[in-house]
Amino acid sequence: MITAVGEIQMLMIARDVVEAFGDDAIAGDAAAAIGTGGMQMVSREADVETVLERNPNYFRDGLPYFDGLRGNWNFDGAYRAAQYVAGDADMLFFPWLGFPAENEAVRGQVGEENLVEVPMNATWNWVAVHFHTKVEPYTDPRVRTALHLATDREQLLVTTQGVTEIGGPISHAIGAYAWTPDELRQLPGYRSGAQREEDLAEGRRLLDASGYDPASAPPMTAAAGYGTPYAEVMQQNFAEIGFEVAVQEQPDSENNPKRAAGEFTLTYQGLGGAFDPDILYGLSHSGGGRNFGEFSDPEIDALLEQGRSTLGLENRRPIYDEIQTKLLDRHNPQLYCSWGRPVVGHRPWLKGYGPTNMQTAATYRWYRSWFEGKPGV
Amino acid sequence: MRTYVIRRLLLLPVTVLLLSVFSFGLVRLVPGSVVDARLSNTMGASASADPEQRAALEAHFGLDRPVHVQYVNWVGQVLTGDFGTSWLTRESIMDTFARRMPVTAQLLFLTLLLYIPIGIGTGIWSAVRRNRPDDYGIRFVTVLFLAIPNFWLATLVVLIPLVLWRYALPAPYEQLWVSPGTNLIQMIVPAAVAALSGAAVLGRLARSEMLEVLRQDYVRTAQAKGVSGRIVVMRHALRNAMIPLITLIGLVFADGVAGSVIVEQIFGLPGMGRLLVQSIFANDLPVVQLWMLFFGTAFVLINLAVDLSYAVFDPRVRFQ
């Protein structure tokens, strides 16, 4: 809860403003917000530029160090890299989670010493496949588990061009509760080599036991563009255990609402936002708001309710360990594949910048950042 | 002539009306809606699980009414000067257009400024110097620019100076009246990129038209009378070669607007093209439909001007 309240999307609005103008009138209007952060908005042009200035009423004495910030937004990677390499920008938010190849190109231009890479916490863009658990053949957990065992996470990592890390139900950014990539690589479905062959054999056995009709699977839908390559990898993986499924592309604007409305059978799509293990409540509890595939299991429900009503890391951790174990071993309402690994880069003279545990990659610790040795400053 | 102009002007409202139907209908054919996007992205909730919230959002955006009612309301608002507000930014669309339009207008102006002299100049030169080395050179270059997509050219223009000299165009965007020098540097390169592929088309057409005209008897007569080559080309030949070229120059407006969508994105210019991309991604229908109506109407008017200009270049044209 505290983390959620501290999210950058959470705006604190004066009560009299809400009463005067209503929720709708002020939603999204940064000028109506009472900023408690180190910086406050001067101007913003969506998708173009944001100008911030120092908040004179910031509660931390003497901070922030910067008088202001100017963010220049552009989705074109060449343009943004050019600004950084030419020295017109002190920080570069790499596009779309930070492709290593692009990082490499920028580093090659400016030199190793001029690009400080800051890995952000992988709390967003969960690459996942959602099963609709009320639609054949995914009503049978053996089919879902078989597909979990068939999914080659290492191959998916290659497909995502290194911008993700292998992930389980809980993002490893929530370090205390999550299983690390190395831990996951010891588990069925995440293993490589001879052990993967064992997983595939078990997948085939489960699929046979389910009585699955190879001709019965409706197509897997995927967001056109970014989703298709991953869906195609999974299609190949599934075929290794005899599960044939077609991939049907549809625009994000169509795929996303359809998933939200439960109009799918098997859909590939990223899903953002994780800062507490309680994210699993939304995804896997029978009353969860993100439980698009209508998964329902009384035991999992009870554990999730217990998890959100239990205080203390040591008390909660065993609950979430049990939930993750049960989800992966028996239920697999979603295929947990990977979490994003966003990276930002900055010039060496920018000091004090670091990742936070927030939902989005672009985490802002500007209040305690400063320049040291920047030419001309 | 007058009758023709009046007839064209009378047709204008009908054309714009059809354009408005097209603009309004086309954006609604795109799958998904702002309500779905808000429910599934922002709220993270299942749209079907909360019909009240869905209904409230649909009512808020006016999507709960029949489509024809939405259309009539929209047209009524536009006719009374109320262009609505963006669903994404909640800002008046006219304010947004007023801020973004000068960028695109300047880009288009500079594009035309480069496009016409480059296109016609190379075409004339190539025709006059037919089958000589400079003609071959020009033809090679024009074919090259015809073959290069402008998004690729734009990316090269960004990356090559960067790799060679660590130079990037200044950023972020500065307005012309705030920092004219910086603004011109920021605008002239994208304009050149936008102009070059169009100029290549114009150059090819100008060359073939000029060659056609230069073979005419009256040109030969003028040459036989001892009229200087420059006067023959500029006064006698070019004017007669201009008709098809003017048609093409009229079309470049549409090309320029379409190209601005790419060029503004790559060069970080906050113009109308970038606004369109942003609005489409955000399902911001009021902005998209007004954008289409606005540029569609401008295109109709420019083509009218092009049609009327035929009479200036060719007095035989009487618009009967």
PDB file of C-alpha atoms in Angstrom, chain A residues 8-187:
ATOM      1  CA  ILE A   8       4.904   8.300  -9.557  1.00  0.00           C
ATOM      2  CA  GLN A   9       1.447   8.020 -11.061  1.00  0.00           C
ATOM      3  CA  MET A  10      -0.170   8.842  -7.727  1.00  0.00           C
ATOM      4  CA  LEU A  11      -1.013  12.519  -7.626  1.00  0.00           C
ATOM      5  CA  MET A  12      -1.986  14.280  -4.464  1.00  0.00           C
ATOM      6  CA  ILE A  13      -4.824  16.657  -5.214  1.00  0.00           C
ATOM      7  CA  ALA A  14      -6.134  19.370  -2.905  1.00  0.00           C
ATOM      8  CA  ARG A  15      -9.556  18.519  -1.561  1.00  0.00           C
ATOM      9  CA  ASP A  16     -11.019  21.900  -2.456  1.00  0.00           C
ATOM     10  CA  VAL A  17      -9.852  21.456  -6.049  1.00  0.00           C
ATOM     11  CA  VAL A  18     -11.623  18.099  -6.270  1.00  0.00           C
ATOM     12  CA  GLU A  19     -14.749  19.559  -4.737  1.00  0.00           C
ATOM     13  CA  ALA A  20     -14.687  22.543  -7.048  1.00  0.00           C
ATOM     14  CA  PHE A  21     -13.946  20.811 -10.328  1.00  0.00           C
ATOM     15  CA  GLY A  22     -14.721  17.134  -9.801  1.00  0.00           C
ATOM     16  CA  ASP A  23     -12.516  14.092 -10.282  1.00  0.00           C
ATOM     17  CA  ASP A  24     -12.752  14.080 -14.008  1.00  0.00           C
ATOM     18  CA  ALA A  25     -11.808  17.696 -14.548  1.00  0.00           C
ATOM     19  CA  ILE A  26      -8.557  17.345 -12.691  1.00  0.00           C
ATOM     20  CA  ALA A  27      -7.550  13.831 -13.660  1.00  0.00           C
ATOM     21  CA  GLY A  28      -4.334  13.985 -15.585  1.00  0.00           C
ATOM     22  CA  ASP A  29      -3.954  17.709 -14.973  1.00  0.00           C
ATOM     23  CA  ALA A  30      -0.581  17.987 -13.339  1.00  0.00           C
ATOM     24  CA  ALA A  31      -1.171  21.642 -12.593  1.00  0.00           C
ATOM     25  CA  ALA A  32      -3.897  20.637 -10.138  1.00  0.00           C
ATOM     26  CA  ALA A  33      -1.586  18.400  -8.160  1.00  0.00           C
ATOM     27  CA  ILE A  34       0.108  19.304  -4.929  1.00  0.00           C
ATOM     28  CA  GLY A  35       3.611  18.078  -5.521  1.00  0.00           C
ATOM     29  CA  THR A  36       5.441  16.573  -2.603  1.00  0.00           C
ATOM     30  CA  GLY A  37       8.399  15.515  -4.712  1.00  0.00           C
ATOM     31  CA  GLY A  38      11.631  17.310  -5.354  1.00  0.00           C
ATOM     32  CA  MET A  39      10.562  18.683  -8.717  1.00  0.00           C
ATOM     33  CA  GLN A  40       7.390  20.354  -9.876  1.00  0.00           C
ATOM     34  CA  MET A  41       5.910  20.756 -13.305  1.00  0.00           C
ATOM     35  CA  VAL A  42       6.519  23.879 -15.321  1.00  0.00           C
ATOM     36  CA  SER A  43       5.196  22.678 -18.647  1.00  0.00           C
ATOM     37  CA  ARG A  44       4.475  19.495 -20.500  1.00  0.00           C
ATOM     38  CA  GLU A  45       3.785  18.694 -24.098  1.00  0.00           C
ATOM     39  CA  ALA A  46       2.702  15.080 -24.343  1.00  0.00           C
ATOM     40  CA  ASP A  47       5.262  12.940 -26.150  1.00  0.00           C
ATOM     41  CA  VAL A  48       7.479  15.978 -26.789  1.00  0.00           C
ATOM     42  CA  GLU A  49       8.883  17.692 -23.756  1.00  0.00           C
ATOM     43  CA  THR A  50       8.576  18.018 -19.996  1.00  0.00           C
ATOM     44  CA  VAL A  51      10.066  20.914 -18.074  1.00  0.00           C
ATOM     45  CA  LEU A  52      10.426  20.647 -14.306  1.00  0.00           C
ATOM     46  CA  GLU A  53      11.731  23.044 -11.729  1.00  0.00           C
ATOM     47  CA  ARG A  54      12.943  22.696  -8.181  1.00  0.00           C
ATOM     48  CA  ASN A  55      10.148  22.472  -5.632  1.00  0.00           C
ATOM     49  CA  PRO A  56      10.944  25.270  -3.149  1.00  0.00           C
ATOM     50  CA  ASN A  57       8.754  23.607  -0.523  1.00  0.00           C
ATOM     51  CA  TYR A  58      10.386  20.205  -0.725  1.00  0.00           C
ATOM     52  CA  PHE A  59      10.428  18.623   2.706  1.00  0.00           C
ATOM     53  CA  ARG A  60      14.073  17.572   2.551  1.00  0.00           C
ATOM     54  CA  ASP A  61      16.181  20.553   3.518  1.00  0.00           C
ATOM     55  CA  GLY A  62      18.676  21.638   0.894  1.00  0.00           C
ATOM     56  CA  LEU A  63      17.335  19.303  -1.762  1.00  0.00           C
ATOM     57  CA  PRO A  64      17.009  18.908  -4.640  1.00  0.00           C
ATOM     58  CA  TYR A  65      20.347  20.091  -5.988  1.00  0.00           C
ATOM     59  CA  PHE A  66      19.138  20.751  -9.511  1.00  0.00           C
ATOM     60  CA  ASP A  67      17.277  23.969 -10.254  1.00  0.00           C
ATOM     61  CA  GLY A  68      15.330  22.240 -12.982  1.00  0.00           C
ATOM     62  CA  LEU A  69      15.169  19.470 -15.542  1.00  0.00           C
ATOM     63  CA  ARG A  70      14.215  19.302 -19.164  1.00  0.00           C
ATOM     64  CA  GLY A  71      13.112  16.004 -20.645  1.00  0.00           C
ATOM     65  CA  ASN A  72      13.009  15.633 -24.401  1.00  0.00           C
ATOM     66  CA  TRP A  73      10.918  12.626 -25.394  1.00  0.00           C
ATOM     67  CA  ASN A  74      11.218  10.824 -28.674  1.00  0.00           C
ATOM     68  CA  PHE A  75      10.635   7.186 -29.497  1.00  0.00           C
ATOM     69  CA  ASP A  76      13.119   7.264 -32.345  1.00  0.00           C
ATOM     70  CA  GLY A  77      16.217   5.489 -31.088  1.00  0.00           C
ATOM     71  CA  ALA A  78      18.640   7.089 -33.568  1.00  0.00           C
ATOM     72  CA  TYR A  79      17.507  10.572 -32.638  1.00  0.00           C
ATOM     73  CA  ARG A  80      17.858   9.957 -28.927  1.00  0.00           C
ATOM     74  CA  ALA A  81      21.199   8.233 -29.202  1.00  0.00           C
ATOM     75  CA  ALA A  82      22.406  11.140 -31.351  1.00  0.00           C
ATOM     76  CA  GLN A  83      21.507  13.672 -28.673  1.00  0.00           C
ATOM     77  CA  TYR A  84      23.437  11.711 -26.089  1.00  0.00           C
ATOM     78  CA  VAL A  85      26.497  10.994 -28.225  1.00  0.00           C
ATOM     79  CA  ALA A  86      26.690  14.620 -29.350  1.00  0.00           C
ATOM     80  CA  GLY A  87      26.681  15.700 -25.722  1.00  0.00           C
ATOM     81  CA  ASP A  88      23.303  17.451 -25.804  1.00  0.00           C
ATOM     82  CA  ALA A  89      21.795  15.186 -23.174  1.00  0.00           C
ATOM     83  CA  ASP A  90      23.145  14.019 -19.843  1.00  0.00           C
ATOM     84  CA  MET A  91      20.884  11.005 -19.600  1.00  0.00           C
ATOM     85  CA  LEU A  92      19.444   8.567 -22.050  1.00  0.00           C
ATOM     86  CA  PHE A  93      16.423   6.462 -21.318  1.00  0.00           C
ATOM     87  CA  PHE A  94      17.033   3.644 -23.724  1.00  0.00           C
ATOM     88  CA  PRO A  95      14.061   2.876 -25.867  1.00  0.00           C
ATOM     89  CA  TRP A  96      11.656   0.203 -24.885  1.00  0.00           C
ATOM     90  CA  LEU A  97      13.506  -1.421 -22.035  1.00  0.00           C
ATOM     91  CA  GLY A  98      16.956  -0.836 -23.467  1.00  0.00           C
ATOM     92  CA  PHE A  99      18.144  -3.035 -26.259  1.00  0.00           C
ATOM     93  CA  PRO A 100      21.666  -4.243 -25.524  1.00  0.00           C
ATOM     94  CA  ALA A 101      22.665  -3.767 -29.179  1.00  0.00           C
ATOM     95  CA  GLU A 102      21.747  -0.125 -28.950  1.00  0.00           C
ATOM     96  CA  ASN A 103      23.548   0.285 -25.651  1.00  0.00           C
ATOM     97  CA  GLU A 104      26.569  -1.236 -27.330  1.00  0.00           C
ATOM     98  CA  ALA A 105      26.364   1.183 -30.257  1.00  0.00           C
ATOM     99  CA  VAL A 106      26.142   4.210 -27.993  1.00  0.00           C
ATOM    100  CA  ARG A 107      28.954   2.928 -25.803  1.00  0.00           C
ATOM    101  CA  GLY A 108      31.077   2.401 -28.901  1.00  0.00           C
ATOM    102  CA  GLN A 109      30.558   6.012 -29.894  1.00  0.00           C
ATOM    103  CA  VAL A 110      31.088   7.753 -26.580  1.00  0.00           C
ATOM    104  CA  GLY A 111      33.491   5.289 -24.987  1.00  0.00           C
ATOM    105  CA  GLU A 112      33.013   3.004 -22.028  1.00  0.00           C
ATOM    106  CA  GLU A 113      33.874   5.788 -19.616  1.00  0.00           C
ATOM    107  CA  ASN A 114      31.115   8.062 -20.866  1.00  0.00           C
ATOM    108  CA  LEU A 115      28.170   5.763 -20.404  1.00  0.00           C
ATOM    109  CA  VAL A 116      27.203   4.756 -16.904  1.00  0.00           C
ATOM    110  CA  GLU A 117      24.530   2.116 -17.235  1.00  0.00           C
ATOM    111  CA  VAL A 118      21.968   1.856 -14.482  1.00  0.00           C
ATOM    112  CA  PRO A 119      19.887  -1.309 -14.546  1.00  0.00           C
ATOM    113  CA  MET A 120      16.387  -0.596 -13.351  1.00  0.00           C
ATOM    114  CA  ASN A 121      14.342  -3.000 -11.340  1.00  0.00           C
ATOM    115  CA  ALA A 122      12.466  -5.381 -13.538  1.00  0.00           C
ATOM    116  CA  THR A 123       9.066  -4.529 -12.252  1.00  0.00           C
ATOM    117  CA  TRP A 124       7.222  -4.127 -15.494  1.00  0.00           C
ATOM    118  CA  ASN A 125       6.355  -5.612 -18.810  1.00  0.00           C
ATOM    119  CA  TRP A 126       5.828  -9.101 -17.718  1.00  0.00           C
ATOM    120  CA  VAL A 127       5.965 -11.242 -20.808  1.00  0.00           C
ATOM    121  CA  ALA A 128       3.222 -13.750 -20.286  1.00  0.00           C
ATOM    122  CA  VAL A 129       0.685 -15.951 -21.935  1.00  0.00           C
ATOM    123  CA  HIS A 130      -2.781 -15.988 -20.474  1.00  0.00           C
ATOM    124  CA  PHE A 131      -4.904 -19.119 -20.706  1.00  0.00           C
ATOM    125  CA  HIS A 132      -8.653 -18.817 -20.646  1.00  0.00           C
ATOM    126  CA  THR A 133      -9.310 -21.521 -18.112  1.00  0.00           C
ATOM    127  CA  LYS A 134     -12.980 -21.831 -19.031  1.00  0.00           C
ATOM    128  CA  VAL A 135     -12.281 -22.653 -22.666  1.00  0.00           C
ATOM    129  CA  GLU A 136     -11.203 -26.057 -23.998  1.00  0.00           C
ATOM    130  CA  PRO A 137      -8.537 -27.386 -23.956  1.00  0.00           C
ATOM    131  CA  TYR A 138      -7.245 -24.994 -21.271  1.00  0.00           C
ATOM    132  CA  THR A 139      -9.834 -26.033 -18.722  1.00  0.00           C
ATOM    133  CA  ASP A 140      -7.561 -28.962 -17.993  1.00  0.00           C
ATOM    134  CA  PRO A 141      -4.586 -27.936 -15.815  1.00  0.00           C
ATOM    135  CA  ARG A 142      -2.594 -30.799 -17.315  1.00  0.00           C
ATOM    136  CA  VAL A 143      -2.686 -29.068 -20.697  1.00  0.00           C
ATOM    137  CA  ARG A 144      -1.588 -25.779 -19.167  1.00  0.00           C
ATOM    138  CA  THR A 145       1.191 -27.446 -17.208  1.00  0.00           C
ATOM    139  CA  ALA A 146       2.321 -29.351 -20.289  1.00  0.00           C
ATOM    140  CA  LEU A 147       2.649 -26.061 -22.167  1.00  0.00           C
ATOM    141  CA  HIS A 148       4.497 -24.548 -19.210  1.00  0.00           C
ATOM    142  CA  LEU A 149       6.971 -27.428 -19.403  1.00  0.00           C
ATOM    143  CA  ALA A 150       7.343 -27.014 -23.166  1.00  0.00           C
ATOM    144  CA  THR A 151       8.095 -23.287 -23.097  1.00  0.00           C
ATOM    145  CA  ASP A 152      11.774 -22.621 -23.736  1.00  0.00           C
ATOM    146  CA  ARG A 153      12.507 -19.515 -21.647  1.00  0.00           C
ATOM    147  CA  GLU A 154      16.102 -19.299 -22.847  1.00  0.00           C
ATOM    148  CA  GLN A 155      14.936 -19.132 -26.444  1.00  0.00           C
ATOM    149  CA  LEU A 156      12.471 -16.422 -25.490  1.00  0.00           C
ATOM    150  CA  LEU A 157      15.286 -14.440 -23.922  1.00  0.00           C
ATOM    151  CA  VAL A 158      17.122 -14.487 -27.244  1.00  0.00           C
ATOM    152  CA  THR A 159      13.963 -13.410 -29.027  1.00  0.00           C
ATOM    153  CA  THR A 160      13.487 -10.471 -26.695  1.00  0.00           C
ATOM    154  CA  GLN A 161      17.000  -9.348 -27.650  1.00  0.00           C
ATOM    155  CA  GLY A 162      18.182  -9.448 -24.090  1.00  0.00           C
ATOM    156  CA  VAL A 163      15.773  -6.881 -22.733  1.00  0.00           C
ATOM    157  CA  THR A 164      14.202  -9.326 -20.321  1.00  0.00           C
ATOM    158  CA  GLU A 165      15.223 -11.783 -17.640  1.00  0.00           C
ATOM    159  CA  ILE A 166      13.694 -15.146 -16.913  1.00  0.00           C
ATOM    160  CA  GLY A 167      10.904 -14.689 -14.466  1.00  0.00           C
ATOM    161  CA  GLY A 168       8.460 -16.580 -12.343  1.00  0.00           C
ATOM    162  CA  PRO A 169       5.079 -15.532 -10.996  1.00  0.00           C
ATOM    163  CA  ILE A 170       6.674 -12.798  -8.893  1.00  0.00           C
ATOM    164  CA  SER A 171       9.188 -10.398 -10.394  1.00  0.00           C
ATOM    165  CA  HIS A 172      12.658 -10.825  -8.966  1.00  0.00           C
ATOM    166  CA  ALA A 173      12.707  -7.057  -8.475  1.00  0.00           C
ATOM    167  CA  ILE A 174      10.558  -7.794  -5.446  1.00  0.00           C
ATOM    168  CA  GLY A 175      13.637  -9.527  -4.209  1.00  0.00           C
ATOM    169  CA  ALA A 176      12.449 -10.798  -0.855  1.00  0.00           C
ATOM    170  CA  TYR A 177       9.579 -12.785  -2.342  1.00  0.00           C
ATOM    171  CA  ALA A 178      10.701 -13.692  -5.824  1.00  0.00           C
ATOM    172  CA  TRP A 179      12.724 -16.592  -7.071  1.00  0.00           C
ATOM    173  CA  THR A 180      15.815 -15.465  -8.886  1.00  0.00           C
ATOM    174  CA  PRO A 181      16.533 -16.461 -12.492  1.00  0.00           C
ATOM    175  CA  ASP A 182      19.174 -18.893 -11.239  1.00  0.00           C
ATOM    176  CA  GLU A 183      16.718 -20.490  -8.839  1.00  0.00           C
ATOM    177  CA  LEU A 184      14.103 -20.712 -11.545  1.00  0.00           C
ATOM    178  CA  ARG A 185      16.554 -22.396 -13.917  1.00  0.00           C
ATOM    179  CA  GLN A 186      16.568 -25.385 -11.570  1.00  0.00           C
ATOM    180  CA  LEU A 187      12.788 -25.838 -11.907  1.00  0.00           C
TER     181      LEU A 187
END
